Short mmCIF file of C-alpha atoms and ligand atoms in Angstrom, two decimals:
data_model
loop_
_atom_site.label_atom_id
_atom_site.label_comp_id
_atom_site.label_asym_id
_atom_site.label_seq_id
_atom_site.Cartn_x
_atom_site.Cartn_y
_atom_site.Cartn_z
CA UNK A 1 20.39 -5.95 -2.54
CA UNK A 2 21.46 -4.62 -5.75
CA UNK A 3 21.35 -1.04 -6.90
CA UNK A 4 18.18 -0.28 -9.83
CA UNK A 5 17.03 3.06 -11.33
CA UNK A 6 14.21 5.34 -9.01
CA UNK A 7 10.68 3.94 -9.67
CA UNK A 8 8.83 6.21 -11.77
CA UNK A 9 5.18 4.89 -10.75
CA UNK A 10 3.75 4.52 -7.28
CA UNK A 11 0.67 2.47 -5.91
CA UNK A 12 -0.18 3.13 -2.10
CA UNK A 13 -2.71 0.51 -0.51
CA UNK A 14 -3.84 1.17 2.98
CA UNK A 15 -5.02 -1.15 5.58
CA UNK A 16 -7.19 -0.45 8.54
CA UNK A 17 -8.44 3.33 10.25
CA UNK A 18 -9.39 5.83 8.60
CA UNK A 19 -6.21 7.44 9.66
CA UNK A 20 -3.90 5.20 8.00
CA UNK A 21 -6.53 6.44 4.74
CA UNK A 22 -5.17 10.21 5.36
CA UNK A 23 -1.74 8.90 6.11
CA UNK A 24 -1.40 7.01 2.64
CA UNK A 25 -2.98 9.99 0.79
CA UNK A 26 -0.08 11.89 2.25
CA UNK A 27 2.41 10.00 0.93
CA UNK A 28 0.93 9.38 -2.37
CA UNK A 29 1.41 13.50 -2.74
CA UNK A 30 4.68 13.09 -1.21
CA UNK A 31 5.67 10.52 -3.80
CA UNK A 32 3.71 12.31 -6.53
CA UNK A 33 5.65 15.97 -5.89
CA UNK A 34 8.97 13.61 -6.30
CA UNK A 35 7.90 13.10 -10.08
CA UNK A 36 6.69 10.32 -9.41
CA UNK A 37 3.27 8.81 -11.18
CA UNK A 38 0.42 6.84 -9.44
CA UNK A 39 -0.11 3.81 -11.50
CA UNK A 40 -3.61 3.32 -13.21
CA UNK A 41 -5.53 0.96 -11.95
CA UNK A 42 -5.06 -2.71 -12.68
CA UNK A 43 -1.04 -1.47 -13.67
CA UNK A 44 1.71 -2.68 -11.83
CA UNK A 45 3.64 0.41 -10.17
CA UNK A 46 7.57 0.32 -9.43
CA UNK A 47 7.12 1.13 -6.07
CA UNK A 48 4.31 -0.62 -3.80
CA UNK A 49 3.94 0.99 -0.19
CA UNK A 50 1.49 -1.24 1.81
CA UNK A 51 0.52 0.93 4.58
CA UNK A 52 -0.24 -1.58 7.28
CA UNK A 53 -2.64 -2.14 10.12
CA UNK A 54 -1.53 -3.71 13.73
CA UNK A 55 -4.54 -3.52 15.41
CA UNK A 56 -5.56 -7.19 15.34
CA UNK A 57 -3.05 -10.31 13.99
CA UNK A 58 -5.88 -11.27 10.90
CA UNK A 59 -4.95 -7.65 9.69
CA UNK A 60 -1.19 -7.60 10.59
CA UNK A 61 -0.62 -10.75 8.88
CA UNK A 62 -2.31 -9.75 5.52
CA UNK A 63 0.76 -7.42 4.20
CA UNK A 64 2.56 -10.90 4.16
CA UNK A 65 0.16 -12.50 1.59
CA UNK A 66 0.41 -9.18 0.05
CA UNK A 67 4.25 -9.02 -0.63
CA UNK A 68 3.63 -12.53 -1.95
CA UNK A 69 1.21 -11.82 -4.31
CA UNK A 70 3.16 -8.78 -5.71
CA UNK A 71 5.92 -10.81 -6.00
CA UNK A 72 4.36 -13.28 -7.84
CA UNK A 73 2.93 -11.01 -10.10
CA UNK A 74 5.91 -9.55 -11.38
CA UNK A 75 7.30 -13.08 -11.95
CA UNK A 76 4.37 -14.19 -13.78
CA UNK A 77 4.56 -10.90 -16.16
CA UNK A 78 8.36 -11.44 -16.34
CA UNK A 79 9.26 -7.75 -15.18
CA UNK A 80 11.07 -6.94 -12.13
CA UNK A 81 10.38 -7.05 -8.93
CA UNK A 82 8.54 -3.57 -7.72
CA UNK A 83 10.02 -1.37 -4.87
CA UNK A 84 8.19 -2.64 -1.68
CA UNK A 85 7.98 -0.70 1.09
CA UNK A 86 5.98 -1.75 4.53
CA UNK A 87 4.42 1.48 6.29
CA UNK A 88 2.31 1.94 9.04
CA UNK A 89 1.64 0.07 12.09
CA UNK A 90 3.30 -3.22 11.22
CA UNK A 91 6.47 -1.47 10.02
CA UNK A 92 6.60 0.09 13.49
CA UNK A 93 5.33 -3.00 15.56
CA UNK A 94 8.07 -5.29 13.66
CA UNK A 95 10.72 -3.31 12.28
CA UNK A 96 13.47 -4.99 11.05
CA UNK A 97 11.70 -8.39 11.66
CA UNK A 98 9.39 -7.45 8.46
CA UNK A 99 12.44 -8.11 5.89
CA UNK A 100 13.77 -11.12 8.11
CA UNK A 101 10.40 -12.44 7.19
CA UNK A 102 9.64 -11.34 3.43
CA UNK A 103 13.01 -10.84 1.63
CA UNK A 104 11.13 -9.12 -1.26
CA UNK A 105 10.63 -5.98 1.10
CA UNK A 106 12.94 -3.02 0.38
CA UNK A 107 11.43 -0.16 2.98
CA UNK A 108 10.52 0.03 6.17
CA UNK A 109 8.81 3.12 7.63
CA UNK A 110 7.04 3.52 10.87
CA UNK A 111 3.60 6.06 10.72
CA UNK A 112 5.30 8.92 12.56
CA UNK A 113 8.63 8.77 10.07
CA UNK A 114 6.89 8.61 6.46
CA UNK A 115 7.94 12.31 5.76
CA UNK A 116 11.31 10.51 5.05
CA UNK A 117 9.91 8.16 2.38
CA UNK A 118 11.68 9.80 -0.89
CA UNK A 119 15.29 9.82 0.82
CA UNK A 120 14.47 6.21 2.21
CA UNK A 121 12.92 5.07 -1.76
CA UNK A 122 17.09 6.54 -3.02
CA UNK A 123 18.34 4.59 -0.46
CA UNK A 124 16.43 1.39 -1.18
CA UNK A 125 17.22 2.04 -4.86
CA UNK A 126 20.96 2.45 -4.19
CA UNK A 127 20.71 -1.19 -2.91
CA UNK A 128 21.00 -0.06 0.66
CA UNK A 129 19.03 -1.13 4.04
CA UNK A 130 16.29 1.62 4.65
CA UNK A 131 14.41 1.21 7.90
CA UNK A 132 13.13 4.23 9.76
CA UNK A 133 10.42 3.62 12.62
CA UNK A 134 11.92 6.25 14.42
CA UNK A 135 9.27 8.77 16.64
CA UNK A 136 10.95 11.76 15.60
CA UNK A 137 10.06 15.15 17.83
CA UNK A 138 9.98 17.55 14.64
CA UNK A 139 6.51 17.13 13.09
CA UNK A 140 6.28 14.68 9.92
CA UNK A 141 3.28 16.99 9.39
CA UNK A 142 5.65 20.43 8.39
CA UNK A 143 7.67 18.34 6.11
CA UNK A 144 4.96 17.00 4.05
CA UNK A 145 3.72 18.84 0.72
CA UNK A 146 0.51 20.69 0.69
CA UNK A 147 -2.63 19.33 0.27
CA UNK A 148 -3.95 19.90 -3.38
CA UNK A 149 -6.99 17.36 -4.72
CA UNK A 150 -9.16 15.78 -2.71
CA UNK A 151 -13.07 14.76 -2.79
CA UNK A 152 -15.64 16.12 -1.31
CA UNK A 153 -15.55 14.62 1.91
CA UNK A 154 -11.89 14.81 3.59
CA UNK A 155 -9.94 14.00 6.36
CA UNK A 156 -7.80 16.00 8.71
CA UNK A 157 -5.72 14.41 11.21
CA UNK A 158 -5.63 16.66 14.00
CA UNK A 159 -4.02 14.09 17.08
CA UNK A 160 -2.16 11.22 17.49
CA UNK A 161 -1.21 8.71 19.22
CA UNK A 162 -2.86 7.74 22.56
CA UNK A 163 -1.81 7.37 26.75
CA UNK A 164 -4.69 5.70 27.40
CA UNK A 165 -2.56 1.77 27.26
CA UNK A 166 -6.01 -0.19 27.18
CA UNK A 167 -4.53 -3.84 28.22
CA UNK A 168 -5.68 -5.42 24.75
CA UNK A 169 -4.39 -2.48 22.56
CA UNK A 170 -1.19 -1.74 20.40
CA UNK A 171 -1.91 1.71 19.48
CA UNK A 172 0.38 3.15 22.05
CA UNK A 173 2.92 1.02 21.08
CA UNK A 174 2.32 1.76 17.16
CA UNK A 175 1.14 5.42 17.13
CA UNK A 176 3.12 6.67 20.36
CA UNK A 177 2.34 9.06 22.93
CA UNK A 178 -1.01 11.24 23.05
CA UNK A 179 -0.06 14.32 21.17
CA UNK A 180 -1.64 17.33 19.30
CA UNK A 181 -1.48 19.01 15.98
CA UNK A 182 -1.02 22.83 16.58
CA UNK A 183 -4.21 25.42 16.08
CA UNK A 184 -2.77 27.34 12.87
CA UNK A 185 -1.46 24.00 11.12
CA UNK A 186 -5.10 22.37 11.69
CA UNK A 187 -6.90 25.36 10.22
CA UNK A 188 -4.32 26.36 7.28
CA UNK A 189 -4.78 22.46 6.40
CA UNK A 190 -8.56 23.00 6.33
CA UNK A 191 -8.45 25.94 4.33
CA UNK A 192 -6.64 23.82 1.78
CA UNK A 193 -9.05 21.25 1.73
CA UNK A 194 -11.87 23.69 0.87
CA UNK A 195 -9.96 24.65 -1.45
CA UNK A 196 -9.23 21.51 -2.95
CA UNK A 197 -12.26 21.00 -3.35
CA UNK A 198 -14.02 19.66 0.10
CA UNK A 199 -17.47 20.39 1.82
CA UNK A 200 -16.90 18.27 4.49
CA UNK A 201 -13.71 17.42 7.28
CA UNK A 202 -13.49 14.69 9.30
CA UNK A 203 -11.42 15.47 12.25
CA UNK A 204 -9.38 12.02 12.81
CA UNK A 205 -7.71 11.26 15.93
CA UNK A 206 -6.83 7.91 17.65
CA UNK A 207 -8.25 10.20 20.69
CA UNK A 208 -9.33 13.30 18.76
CA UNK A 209 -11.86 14.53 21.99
CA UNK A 210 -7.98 14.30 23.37
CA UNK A 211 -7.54 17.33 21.01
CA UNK A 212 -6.18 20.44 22.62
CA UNK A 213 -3.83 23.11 21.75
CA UNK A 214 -3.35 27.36 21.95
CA UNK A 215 -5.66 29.52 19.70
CA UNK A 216 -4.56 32.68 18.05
CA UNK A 217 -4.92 34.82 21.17
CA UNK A 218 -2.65 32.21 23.37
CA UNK A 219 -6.15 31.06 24.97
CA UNK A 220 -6.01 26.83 25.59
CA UNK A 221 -9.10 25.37 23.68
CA UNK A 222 -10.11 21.61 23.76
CA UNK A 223 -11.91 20.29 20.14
CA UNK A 224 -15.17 21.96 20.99
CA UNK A 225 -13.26 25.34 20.17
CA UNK A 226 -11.71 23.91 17.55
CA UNK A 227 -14.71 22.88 15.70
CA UNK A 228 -16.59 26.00 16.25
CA UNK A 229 -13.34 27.61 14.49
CA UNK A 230 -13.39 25.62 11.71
CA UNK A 231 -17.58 26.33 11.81
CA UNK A 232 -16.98 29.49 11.06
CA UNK A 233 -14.40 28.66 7.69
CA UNK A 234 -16.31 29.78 4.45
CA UNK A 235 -16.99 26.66 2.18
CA UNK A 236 -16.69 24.52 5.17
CA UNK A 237 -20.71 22.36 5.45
CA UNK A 238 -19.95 19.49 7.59
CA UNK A 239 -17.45 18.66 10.39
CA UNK A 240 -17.29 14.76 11.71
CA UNK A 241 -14.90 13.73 14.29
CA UNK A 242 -13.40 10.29 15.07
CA UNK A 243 -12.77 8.65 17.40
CA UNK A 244 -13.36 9.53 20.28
CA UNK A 245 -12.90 8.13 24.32
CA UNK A 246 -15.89 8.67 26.85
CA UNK A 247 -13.38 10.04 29.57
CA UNK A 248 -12.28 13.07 27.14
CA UNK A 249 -16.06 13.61 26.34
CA UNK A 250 -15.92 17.47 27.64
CA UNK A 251 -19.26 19.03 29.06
CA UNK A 252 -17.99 22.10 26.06
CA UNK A 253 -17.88 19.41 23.46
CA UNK A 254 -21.23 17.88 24.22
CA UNK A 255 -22.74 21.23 23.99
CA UNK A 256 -21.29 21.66 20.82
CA UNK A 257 -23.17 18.91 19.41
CA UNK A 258 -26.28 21.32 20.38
CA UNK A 259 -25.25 24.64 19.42
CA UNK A 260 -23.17 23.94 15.78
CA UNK A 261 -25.11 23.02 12.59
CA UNK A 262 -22.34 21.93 10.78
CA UNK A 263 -21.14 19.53 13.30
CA UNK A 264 -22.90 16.71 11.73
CA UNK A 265 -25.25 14.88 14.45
CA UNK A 266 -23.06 11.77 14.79
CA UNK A 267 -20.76 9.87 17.41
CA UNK A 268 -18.57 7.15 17.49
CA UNK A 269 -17.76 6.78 21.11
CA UNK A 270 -16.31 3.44 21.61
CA UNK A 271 -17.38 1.20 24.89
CA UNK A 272 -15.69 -2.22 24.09
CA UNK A 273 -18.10 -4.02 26.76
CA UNK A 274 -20.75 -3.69 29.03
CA UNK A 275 -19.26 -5.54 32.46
CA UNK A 276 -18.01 -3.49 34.47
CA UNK A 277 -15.53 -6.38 35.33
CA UNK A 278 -14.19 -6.76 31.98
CA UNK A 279 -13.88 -2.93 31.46
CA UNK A 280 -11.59 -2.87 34.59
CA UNK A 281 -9.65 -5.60 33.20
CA UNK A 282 -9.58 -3.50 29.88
CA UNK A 283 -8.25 -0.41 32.16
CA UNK A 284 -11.05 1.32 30.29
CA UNK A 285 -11.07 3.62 33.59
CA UNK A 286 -14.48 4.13 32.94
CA UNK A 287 -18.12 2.24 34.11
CA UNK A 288 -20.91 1.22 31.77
CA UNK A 289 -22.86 3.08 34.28
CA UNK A 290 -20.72 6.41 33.90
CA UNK A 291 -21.24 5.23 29.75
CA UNK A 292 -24.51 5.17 29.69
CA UNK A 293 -24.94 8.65 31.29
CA UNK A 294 -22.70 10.18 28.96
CA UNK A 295 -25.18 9.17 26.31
CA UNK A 296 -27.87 10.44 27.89
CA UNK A 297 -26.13 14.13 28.05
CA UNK A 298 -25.25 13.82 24.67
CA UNK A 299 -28.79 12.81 23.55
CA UNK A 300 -29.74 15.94 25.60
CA UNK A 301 -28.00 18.06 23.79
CA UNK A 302 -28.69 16.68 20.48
CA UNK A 303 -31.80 14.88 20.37
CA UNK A 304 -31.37 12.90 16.69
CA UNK A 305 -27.75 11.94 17.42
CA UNK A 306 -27.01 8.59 15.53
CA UNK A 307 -24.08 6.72 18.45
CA UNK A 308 -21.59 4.14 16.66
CA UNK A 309 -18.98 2.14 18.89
CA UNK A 310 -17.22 -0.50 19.00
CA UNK A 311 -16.98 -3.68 20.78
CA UNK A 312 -14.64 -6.60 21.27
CA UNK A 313 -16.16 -10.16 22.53
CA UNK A 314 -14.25 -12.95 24.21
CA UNK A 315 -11.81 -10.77 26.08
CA UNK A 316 -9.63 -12.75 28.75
CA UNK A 317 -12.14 -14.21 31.45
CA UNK A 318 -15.49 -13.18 29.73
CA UNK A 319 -17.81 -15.07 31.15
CA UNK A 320 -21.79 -16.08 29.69
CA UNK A 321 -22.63 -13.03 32.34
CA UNK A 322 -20.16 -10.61 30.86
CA UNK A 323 -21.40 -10.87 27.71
CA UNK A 324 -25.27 -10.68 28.66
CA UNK A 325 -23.93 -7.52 29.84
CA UNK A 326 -22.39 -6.28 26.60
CA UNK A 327 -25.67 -6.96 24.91
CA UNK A 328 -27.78 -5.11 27.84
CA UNK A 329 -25.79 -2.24 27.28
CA UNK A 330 -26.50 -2.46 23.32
CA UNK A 331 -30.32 -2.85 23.82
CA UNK A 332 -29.67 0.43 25.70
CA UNK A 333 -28.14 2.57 23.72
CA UNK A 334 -29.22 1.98 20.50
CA UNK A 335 -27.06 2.33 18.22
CA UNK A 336 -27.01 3.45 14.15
CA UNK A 337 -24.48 1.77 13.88
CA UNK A 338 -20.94 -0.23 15.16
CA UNK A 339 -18.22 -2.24 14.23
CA UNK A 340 -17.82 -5.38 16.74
CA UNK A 341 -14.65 -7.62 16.85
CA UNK A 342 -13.39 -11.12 18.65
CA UNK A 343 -10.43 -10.18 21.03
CA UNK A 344 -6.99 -10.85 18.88
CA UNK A 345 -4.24 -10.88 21.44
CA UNK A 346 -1.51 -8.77 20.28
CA UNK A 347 2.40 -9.68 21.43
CA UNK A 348 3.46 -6.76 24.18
CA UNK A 349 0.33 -6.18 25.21
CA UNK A 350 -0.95 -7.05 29.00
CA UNK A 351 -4.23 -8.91 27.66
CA UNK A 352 -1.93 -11.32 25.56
CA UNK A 353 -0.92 -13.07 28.91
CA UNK A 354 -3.65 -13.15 31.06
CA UNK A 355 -5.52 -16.00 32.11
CA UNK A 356 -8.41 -17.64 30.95
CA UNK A 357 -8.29 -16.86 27.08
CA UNK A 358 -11.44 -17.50 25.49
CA UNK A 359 -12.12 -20.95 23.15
CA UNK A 360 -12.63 -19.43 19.53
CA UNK A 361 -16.04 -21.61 19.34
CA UNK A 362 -16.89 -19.09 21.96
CA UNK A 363 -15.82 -15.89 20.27
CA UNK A 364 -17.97 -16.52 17.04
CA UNK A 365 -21.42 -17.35 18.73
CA UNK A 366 -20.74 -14.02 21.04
CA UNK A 367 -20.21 -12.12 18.03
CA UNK A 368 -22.86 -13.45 15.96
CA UNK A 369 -25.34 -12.80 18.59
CA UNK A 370 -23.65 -9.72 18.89
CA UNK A 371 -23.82 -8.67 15.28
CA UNK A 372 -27.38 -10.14 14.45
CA UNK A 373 -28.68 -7.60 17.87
CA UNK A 374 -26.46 -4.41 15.97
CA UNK A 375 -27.42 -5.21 12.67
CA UNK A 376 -31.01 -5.40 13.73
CA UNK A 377 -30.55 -2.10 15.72
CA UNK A 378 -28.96 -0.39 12.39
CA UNK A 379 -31.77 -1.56 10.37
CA UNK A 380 -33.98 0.26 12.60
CA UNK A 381 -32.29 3.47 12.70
CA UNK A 382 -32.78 3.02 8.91
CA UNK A 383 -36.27 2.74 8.93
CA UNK A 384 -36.84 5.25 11.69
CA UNK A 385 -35.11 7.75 9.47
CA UNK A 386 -38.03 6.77 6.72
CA UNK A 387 -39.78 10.53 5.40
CA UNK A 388 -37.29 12.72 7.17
CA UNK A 389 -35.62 15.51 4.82
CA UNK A 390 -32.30 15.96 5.14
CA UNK A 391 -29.02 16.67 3.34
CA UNK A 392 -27.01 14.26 1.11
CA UNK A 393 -23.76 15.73 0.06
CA UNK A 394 -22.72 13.58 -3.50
CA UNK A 395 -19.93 11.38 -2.76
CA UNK A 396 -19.74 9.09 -5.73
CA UNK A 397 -20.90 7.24 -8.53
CA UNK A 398 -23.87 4.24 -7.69
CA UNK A 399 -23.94 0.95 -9.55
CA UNK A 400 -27.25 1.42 -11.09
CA UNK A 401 -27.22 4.03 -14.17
CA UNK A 402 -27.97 8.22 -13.23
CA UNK A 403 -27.52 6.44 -9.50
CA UNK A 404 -25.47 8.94 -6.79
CA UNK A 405 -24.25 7.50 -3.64
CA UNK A 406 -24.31 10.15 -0.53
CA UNK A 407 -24.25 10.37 3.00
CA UNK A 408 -26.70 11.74 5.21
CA UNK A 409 -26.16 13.77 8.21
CA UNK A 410 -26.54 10.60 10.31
CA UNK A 411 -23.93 9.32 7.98
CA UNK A 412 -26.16 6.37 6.22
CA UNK A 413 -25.18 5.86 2.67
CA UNK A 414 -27.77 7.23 0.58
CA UNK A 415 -28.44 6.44 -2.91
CA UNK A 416 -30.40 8.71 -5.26
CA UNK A 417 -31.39 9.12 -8.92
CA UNK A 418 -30.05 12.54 -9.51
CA UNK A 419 -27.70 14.26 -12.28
CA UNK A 420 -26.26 16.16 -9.55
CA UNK A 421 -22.53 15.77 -9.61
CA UNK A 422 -20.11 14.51 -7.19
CA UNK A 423 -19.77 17.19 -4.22
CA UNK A 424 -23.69 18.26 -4.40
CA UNK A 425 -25.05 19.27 -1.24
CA UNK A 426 -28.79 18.35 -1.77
CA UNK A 427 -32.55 18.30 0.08
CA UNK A 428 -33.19 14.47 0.10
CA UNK A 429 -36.09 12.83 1.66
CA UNK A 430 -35.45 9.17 2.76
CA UNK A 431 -38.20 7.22 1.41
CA UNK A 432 -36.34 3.41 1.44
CA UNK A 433 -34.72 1.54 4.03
CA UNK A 434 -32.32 -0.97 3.79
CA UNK A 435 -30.33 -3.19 6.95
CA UNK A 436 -26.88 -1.09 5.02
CA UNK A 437 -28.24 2.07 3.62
CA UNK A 438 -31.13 4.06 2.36
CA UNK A 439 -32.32 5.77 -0.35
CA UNK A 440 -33.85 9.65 -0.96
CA UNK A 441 -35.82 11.28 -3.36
CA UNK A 442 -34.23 15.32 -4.46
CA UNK A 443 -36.15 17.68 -2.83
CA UNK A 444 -33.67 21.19 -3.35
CA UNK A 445 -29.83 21.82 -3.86
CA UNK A 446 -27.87 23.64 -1.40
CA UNK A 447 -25.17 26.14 -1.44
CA UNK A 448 -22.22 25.21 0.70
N1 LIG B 1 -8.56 -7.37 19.48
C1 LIG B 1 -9.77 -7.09 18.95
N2 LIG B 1 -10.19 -5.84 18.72
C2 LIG B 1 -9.37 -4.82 19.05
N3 LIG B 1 -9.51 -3.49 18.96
C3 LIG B 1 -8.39 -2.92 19.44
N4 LIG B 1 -7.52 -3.85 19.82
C4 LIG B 1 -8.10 -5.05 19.61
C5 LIG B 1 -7.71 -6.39 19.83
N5 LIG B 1 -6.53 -6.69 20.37
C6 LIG B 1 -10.73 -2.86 18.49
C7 LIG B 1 -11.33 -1.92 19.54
C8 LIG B 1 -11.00 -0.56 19.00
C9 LIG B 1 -11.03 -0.81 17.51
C10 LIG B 1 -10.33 0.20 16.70
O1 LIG B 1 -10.44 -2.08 17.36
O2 LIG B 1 -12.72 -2.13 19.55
O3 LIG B 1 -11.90 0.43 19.41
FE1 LIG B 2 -6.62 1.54 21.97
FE2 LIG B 2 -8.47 3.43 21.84
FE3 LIG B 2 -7.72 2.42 24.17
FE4 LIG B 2 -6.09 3.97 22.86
S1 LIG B 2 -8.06 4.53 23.70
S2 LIG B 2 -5.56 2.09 23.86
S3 LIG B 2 -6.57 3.41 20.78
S4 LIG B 2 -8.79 1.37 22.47
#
């Protein structure tokens, strides 16, 4: 490695959750209140950061096409080689493995270390080896700059990291142990945001129902105290949270869903399966049966609540009768919407080894059936949702001209002909419905 000047432009590209979408904002302010610039789009930047997802080996393996691809860019435009730096889950799944495999990458940096990215861009500049993936105790979160721009609808990271150790998952291994941003650093981060410019938080956690910390008076709270804290933040319309695990649902936070108009009526509450066999092979630690009542109590409390999830098919051993299961389950929920995946075994994790791994031939028609019954369930929810009023708040442009793309409470994506600008709160009434989103006719505007 040879020493170069600091990069004076930046590009940050993030893979995967929506976390890893906060976590590369982050550092594109950390970068930026270096002096740094972001490149404009289409421009190649001096320093790259691919901020990486682990969570299944189709996603891990894409930052390697990635580093080729920049590489070969700069080669065919005859400049030099950008600053590369790997961040995120891969960094801190394969470490120093990452620039045994792809010589072209300079930095290393695990998700809990990525406070340290300027001292770790000098060091890769000097020409020396920078690799953090440490887990450091002191909070990345106290070291990074404060929040200053951001669109209407944010994110706030509230928890990390998860003790959960379901057999086909890395996140333990990637985000480390369960653990909680403190009360007063949650809400002063909030206040920023409305201040920067945002209407609505989503709470993001890798277990955010995990949630729990000391309010000012020294009293414990769970999320359910923390949302109706952040209810009652001027400027604040919406709250979302994600994701969450059915065993932290609390009985407070359910009721919540009932008793808070700005917690937007929506779940994501993950299930993976509907056998109870594969669940326990999961260590899910929870039954579809104990699932399916949870949903119930939610409903309860909030009648129009849209449920998401998500679902893997062709986990180790699933059987024809396993699956038939999964798909039971699905008819009985009803969902808005989900995300559905074919089991990836990942290297240290207990799923990777077991028996009976499942023919790939397999794993496509379970998720196509899988998919075509969700798709067909979203499409519904759609078209149930046909002449309700409800608000949109303006998140961007649409294709088509004077066309505003929105999400509802439910969070479809709603498109309307309106002059209203980005970060309008309006009346809508849905009157289209599409399989992916649906579109609404101004009624009013709102104040938030
Ligand atoms: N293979 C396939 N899907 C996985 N997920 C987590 N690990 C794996 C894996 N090894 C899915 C789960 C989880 C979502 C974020 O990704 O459904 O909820
Ligand atoms: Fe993975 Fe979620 Fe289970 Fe944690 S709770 S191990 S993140 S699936």
């Amino acid at each position: 490695m040879s020493a170069r000047p600091l990069p004076r432009s930046f590009a940050v590209k993030s893979f995967g959750c929506q976390m890893n979408v906060y976590d590369g904002e982050r550092m594109a302010e950390l970068l930026a209140g270096q002096g740094m610039v972001p490149a404009a789009d289409g421009e190649a930047a001096e320093l790259v950061v691919l901020n990486t997802c682990h969570i299944r080996e189709k996603a891990a393996e894409k930052v390697y096409s990635d580093i080729g691809r920049l590489v070969k860019a700069s080669h065919a435009a005859g400049a030099a080689k950008p600053l590369i730096a790997v961040a995120g889950c891969v960094a801190q799944a394969e470490g120093a493995e990452i620039v045994q495999r792809a010589r072209a990458v300079d930095i290393v940096v695990g998700p809990q270390a990525y406070h340290r990215l300027p001292d770790l861009v000098a060091r890769a500049a000097a020409g020396a080896p920078a690799l953090d993936t440490d887990m450091p105790a002191e909070s990345k979160f106290g070291a990074l700059p404060a929040r200053r721009k951001v669109g209407p609808a944010a994110f706030l990271t509230v928890q990390e990291g998860c003790d959960k150790f379901c057999t086909y998952c890395v996140v333990p291994y990637t985000r480390g142990a369960e653990s909680s941003r403190p009360w007063s650093a949650i809400l002063n981060e909030a206040r920023a945001l409305v201040d920067a410019g945002a209407c609505e938080i989503t709470l993001l956690g890798q277990n955010v129902n995990a949630w729990t910390g000391e309010d000012e008076a020294g009293r414990r709270q769970g999320l359910d105290g923390l949302i109706r804290a952040l209810d009652r933040l001027p400027g604040l319309a919406r709250i979302r949270y994600t994701t969450s695990h059915p065993n932290d649902m609390s009985d407070a936070l359910i009721a919540a869903h009932g008793e808070i108009a700005s917690l937007m009526p929506f779940l994501h509450l993950p299930v993976q399966s509907g056998s109870d066999r594969i669940l326990k092979a999961m260590n899910r630690s929870h039954t579809t049966d104990a699932y399916l009542r949870l949903i119930e109590r939610v409903r309860a409390a909030r009648p129009d609540i849209a449920i998401s999830g998500d679902f893997i098919v062709g986990f180790p051993g699933e059987t024809d009768a396993d699956f038939a299961a999964t798909l039971a389950l699905v008819e009985a929920v009803g969902h808005a919407q989900a995300f559905s995946f074919k089991y990836s075994p990942r290297p240290g994790t207990p799923a990777a080894t077991m028996d009976d791994q499942i023919a790939p031939a397999v794993m496509d028609a379970r998720l196509q059936a899988l998919q075509a019954l969700l798709n067909r369930q979203q499409h519904g929810f759609n078209t149930a949702s046909l002449g309700r009023r409800c608000t949109v708040l303006i998140e961007r442009r649409g294709k088509l001209p004077g066309q505003m793309l929105g999400k509802s409470p439910w969070l479809q994506s709603v498109h309307i002909q309106t002059d209203a600008p980005i970060g309008s709160l309006l009346e809508v009434e849905i009157v289209a419905a599409g399989p992916n989103s649906v579109s609404g006719e101004y009624r009013a505007r709102i104040a938030a």
